[in-house]
Coordinates of C-alpha atoms and ligand atoms in Angstrom, one line a residue:
X1 CA 28.4 -2.2 20.9
X2 CA 30.0 0.2 18.4
X3 CA 28.1 3.2 17.1
X4 CA 27.8 1.6 13.7
X5 CA 26.1 -1.6 15.1
X6 CA 22.5 -2.1 14.1
X7 CA 20.4 -1.6 17.2
X8 CA 17.0 -3.3 17.6
X9 CA 14.1 -0.9 18.3
X10 CA 12.1 -3.4 20.3
X11 CA 13.7 -6.1 22.5
X12 CA 11.6 -8.6 24.4
X13 CA 12.9 -10.8 27.1
X14 CA 11.6 -14.1 28.5
X15 CA 13.2 -13.9 32.0
X16 CA 13.8 -17.5 32.9
X17 CA 15.8 -19.3 35.6
X18 CA 14.9 -17.5 38.8
X19 CA 14.0 -20.9 40.5
X20 CA 17.2 -22.6 39.3
X21 CA 19.2 -19.6 40.5
X22 CA 17.7 -19.9 44.0
X23 CA 18.3 -23.7 44.1
X24 CA 21.9 -23.2 43.1
X25 CA 22.4 -20.8 45.9
X26 CA 20.5 -22.8 48.5
X27 CA 17.7 -20.3 48.7
X28 CA 13.9 -20.3 48.3
X29 CA 12.3 -19.8 44.9
X30 CA 10.9 -16.5 45.9
X31 CA 14.4 -15.2 46.7
X32 CA 15.3 -16.0 43.1
X33 CA 12.4 -13.8 41.9
X34 CA 13.6 -11.0 44.2
X35 CA 17.0 -11.2 42.6
X36 CA 15.2 -11.4 39.2
X37 CA 13.7 -8.0 40.0
X38 CA 17.2 -6.6 40.5
X39 CA 18.1 -7.8 37.0
X40 CA 15.0 -6.1 35.7
X41 CA 16.3 -2.8 37.0
X42 CA 19.7 -3.4 35.3
X43 CA 18.2 -4.4 32.0
X44 CA 15.8 -1.5 32.0
X45 CA 18.6 1.0 32.7
X46 CA 20.8 -0.6 30.1
X47 CA 18.2 -0.6 27.4
X48 CA 17.3 3.1 28.1
X49 CA 21.0 4.1 28.1
X50 CA 21.6 2.3 24.8
X51 CA 18.7 3.9 23.0
X52 CA 16.4 0.9 22.6
X53 CA 12.9 2.2 21.9
X54 CA 10.8 -0.5 23.5
X55 CA 11.7 -3.1 26.1
X56 CA 9.2 -5.9 26.8
X57 CA 9.5 -8.2 29.8
X58 CA 7.4 -11.4 30.3
X59 CA 6.9 -11.1 34.1
X60 CA 3.9 -13.4 34.6
X61 CA 2.2 -15.7 32.1
X62 CA -1.3 -16.9 32.2
X63 CA 0.2 -20.4 32.8
X64 CA 2.1 -19.2 35.9
X65 CA -1.2 -19.4 37.8
X66 CA -0.6 -23.2 37.8
X67 CA 2.2 -22.6 40.4
X68 CA 1.5 -22.9 44.2
X69 CA -0.4 -19.9 45.6
X70 CA 2.5 -19.1 47.8
X71 CA 4.6 -18.4 44.8
X72 CA 2.0 -16.6 42.6
X73 CA 1.1 -14.4 45.6
X74 CA 4.7 -13.5 46.2
X75 CA 5.3 -12.8 42.5
X76 CA 2.3 -10.4 42.4
X77 CA 3.5 -8.7 45.6
X78 CA 7.0 -8.4 44.2
X79 CA 5.8 -6.8 40.9
X80 CA 3.5 -4.4 42.8
X81 CA 6.3 -3.4 45.2
X82 CA 8.8 -3.0 42.3
X83 CA 6.4 -0.8 40.3
X84 CA 5.8 1.4 43.3
X85 CA 9.5 1.6 44.3
X86 CA 10.8 2.1 40.8
X87 CA 8.3 4.8 39.6
X88 CA 10.5 7.8 40.7
X89 CA 13.5 6.2 38.9
X90 CA 11.5 5.5 35.8
X91 CA 10.3 9.2 35.9
X92 CA 13.9 10.3 36.2
X93 CA 14.9 8.3 33.2
X94 CA 11.9 9.5 31.2
X95 CA 10.6 5.9 30.8
X96 CA 6.9 5.3 29.9
X97 CA 5.5 2.1 31.4
X98 CA 2.8 0.0 29.9
X99 CA 1.3 -3.2 31.3
X100 CA -0.1 -5.8 28.9
X101 CA -2.1 -8.9 29.6
X102 CA -5.5 -9.9 31.0
X103 CA -5.2 -7.2 33.7
X104 CA -8.9 -7.0 34.6
X105 CA -8.6 -10.5 36.2
X106 CA -5.9 -9.4 38.6
X107 CA -6.7 -8.4 42.1
X108 CA -8.1 -4.8 42.2
X109 CA -5.2 -3.6 44.4
X110 CA -2.7 -4.9 41.9
X111 CA -4.6 -3.4 38.9
X112 CA -4.9 -0.1 40.7
X113 CA -1.1 0.1 41.2
X114 CA -0.4 -0.8 37.6
X115 CA -2.9 1.9 36.4
X116 CA -1.3 4.4 38.7
X117 CA 2.2 3.7 37.3
X118 CA 0.9 3.9 33.7
X119 CA -0.8 7.2 34.4
X120 CA 2.3 8.7 36.2
X121 CA 4.7 7.7 33.5
X122 CA 2.3 8.1 30.5
X123 CA 3.8 11.5 29.4
X124 CA 7.4 10.3 29.3
X125 CA 9.0 10.4 25.9
X126 CA 12.0 8.2 26.3
X127 CA 12.0 4.4 26.2
X128 CA 8.8 2.4 26.6
X129 CA 8.9 -0.4 29.1
X130 CA 6.2 -3.0 28.6
X131 CA 5.6 -5.4 31.4
X132 CA 3.5 -8.4 30.5
X133 CA 1.4 -9.8 33.4
X134 CA -1.2 -12.5 33.2
X135 CA -0.4 -12.6 29.5
X136 CA -0.3 -15.3 26.9
X137 CA 0.0 -15.0 23.1
X138 CA -3.1 -17.2 22.5
X139 CA -5.1 -15.0 24.9
X140 CA -4.0 -11.9 22.9
X141 CA -5.1 -13.4 19.6
X142 CA -8.4 -14.6 21.1
X143 CA -9.2 -11.3 22.7
X144 CA -8.5 -9.6 19.3
X145 CA -10.9 -12.1 17.6
X146 CA -13.6 -11.4 20.3
X147 CA -13.2 -7.6 19.8
X148 CA -13.5 -8.1 16.1
X149 CA -16.7 -10.2 16.4
X150 CA -18.2 -7.4 18.6
X151 CA -17.3 -4.9 15.9
X152 CA -18.5 -7.3 13.1
X153 CA -21.4 -5.4 11.7
X154 CA -19.1 -2.5 10.8
X155 CA -16.1 -4.5 9.7
X156 CA -14.5 -4.2 6.3
X157 CA -13.8 -7.8 5.2
X158 CA -11.5 -9.5 4.4
X159 CA -9.6 -8.1 7.3
X160 CA -5.9 -7.3 6.6
X161 CA -2.9 -8.2 8.8
X162 CA -2.6 -4.5 9.7
X163 CA -6.2 -4.2 10.7
X164 CA -6.0 -7.4 12.8
X165 CA -2.9 -6.2 14.6
X166 CA -4.9 -3.1 15.6
X167 CA -7.0 -5.3 17.8
X168 CA -4.1 -7.0 19.6
X169 CA -3.2 -5.7 23.1
X170 CA 0.1 -4.5 21.7
X171 CA -1.4 -2.2 19.1
X172 CA 0.8 0.8 18.4
X173 CA 3.9 -1.0 19.5
X174 CA 6.2 -2.2 16.8
X175 CA 6.8 -6.0 16.6
X176 CA 9.9 -7.1 18.5
X177 CA 13.1 -7.2 16.6
X178 CA 14.9 -9.3 19.1
X179 CA 13.7 -11.9 21.7
X180 CA 16.2 -12.9 24.4
X181 CA 15.5 -15.9 26.6
X182 CA 17.7 -16.8 29.5
X183 CA 18.4 -20.0 31.4
X184 CA 19.1 -22.2 28.3
X185 CA 15.5 -23.0 27.5
X186 CA 14.8 -22.5 23.8
X187 CA 11.1 -21.9 23.3
X188 CA 8.6 -19.1 22.9
X189 CA 6.3 -20.2 25.8
X190 CA 3.1 -18.6 24.5
X191 CA 4.7 -15.1 24.6
X192 CA 3.8 -12.7 21.7
X193 CA 2.9 -15.3 19.1
X194 CA 1.6 -13.1 16.3
X195 CA 4.0 -10.3 17.0
X196 CA 7.1 -12.5 16.8
X197 CA 6.6 -13.8 13.3
X198 CA 9.9 -12.3 12.2
X199 CA 11.7 -11.7 15.4
X200 CA 15.4 -12.8 15.8
X201 CA 15.8 -15.2 18.7
X202 CA 18.8 -15.2 21.1
X203 CA 19.2 -17.8 23.8
X204 CA 21.7 -17.7 26.6
X205 CA 22.4 -20.2 29.4
X206 CA 22.7 -17.3 31.9
X207 CA 20.0 -17.5 34.6
X208 CA 17.9 -14.4 34.7
X209 CA 19.1 -13.1 38.1
X210 CA 22.7 -13.3 36.8
X211 CA 21.8 -11.4 33.5
X212 CA 23.9 -8.2 33.6
X213 CA 24.4 -5.3 31.3
X214 CA 27.4 -7.1 29.8
X215 CA 25.2 -10.1 28.8
X216 CA 22.7 -7.7 27.3
X217 CA 25.5 -6.1 25.3
X218 CA 26.5 -9.6 23.9
X219 CA 23.0 -10.3 22.8
X220 CA 22.8 -6.9 21.0
X221 CA 26.1 -7.7 19.3
X222 CA 24.8 -11.1 18.1
X223 CA 21.7 -9.3 16.8
X224 CA 23.8 -6.8 14.9
X225 CA 25.4 -9.7 13.0
X226 CA 22.1 -11.2 11.9
X227 CA 20.9 -10.8 8.4
X228 CA 17.1 -10.2 8.4
X229 CA 15.5 -11.0 5.1
X230 CA 11.9 -11.3 6.1
X231 CA 11.4 -14.2 3.7
X232 CA 12.9 -12.3 0.7
X233 CA 16.3 -12.7 -0.9
X234 CA 19.3 -10.6 0.0
X235 CA 19.6 -7.4 -2.1
Ligands
LIG301 C1 10.9 -17.5 35.4 O1 11.7 -18.2 36.3 C2 10.5 -16.2 35.9 C3 9.2 -15.9 36.2 C4 8.1 -16.8 36.1 C5 8.9 -14.6 36.8 C6 9.6 -13.4 36.3 C7 9.6 -12.4 37.3 C8 10.7 -11.6 37.7 C9 11.9 -11.6 37.0 C10 10.6 -10.7 38.9 C11 9.7 -9.6 39.0 C12 9.4 -8.9 37.7 C13 9.3 -7.6 37.6 C14 8.8 -6.9 36.3 C15 9.6 -6.6 38.6 P1 11.3 -19.6 36.8 O2 10.7 -19.4 38.2 O3 10.4 -20.3 35.9 O4 12.7 -20.3 37.0 P2 13.0 -21.9 36.8 O5 12.6 -22.2 35.4 O6 14.4 -21.9 37.1 O7 12.2 -22.5 37.9

């Protein structure tokens, strides 16, 4: 990155390929997730150092519940441990952490840890790290519609895009400028559907546990060369 390169304010990542990484190394899938957590540390550090405002990570989708209990349990445990272990480091780096998703359906012990972390880091003024757990883009839109229906007697209709966005779980967070997906898969997988209407997509074959700062730098470089027109013509 050069100082004149255009930097995204909000980067979101679909961290994919932990299972394939494990298979490649003759390890268990859960070992792949553990190595994935190491890559999370690296990416967070890099984003904060670089001056990115918001880093969003898709850690556990609503659909991930379809995996064997052994894996979903281990993933939840790993996320909990990570959050606990990393909080001092996040404090040191002035990082505010938010968790987004259907959090109230998580085990109370998990929810409690997440809330603790949000509270501890809530006053930090550097980068915002958003970890999506039990999240899906369709869930987000539906929960917004449900909130709207509850508010309906007092609603100003027709509702504007801005007003609707105010009901999404990501309200207050700018839409992602760049979405990175690792492992060679090229889809959105029910991540922030509404919010990614004009996001630039970057796909890399690198498996998530192998994703290092240098890979992140290449993605940012690619972004800086994109011309964003938002449906208009170039000026
Ligand atoms: C996708 O790989 C990855 C996940 C479903 C989980 C992401 C979780 C982590 C990176 C670790 C913990 C997260 C935090 C925030 C500490 P996959 O299992 O679908 O891989 P595959 O497609 O190769 O099987």
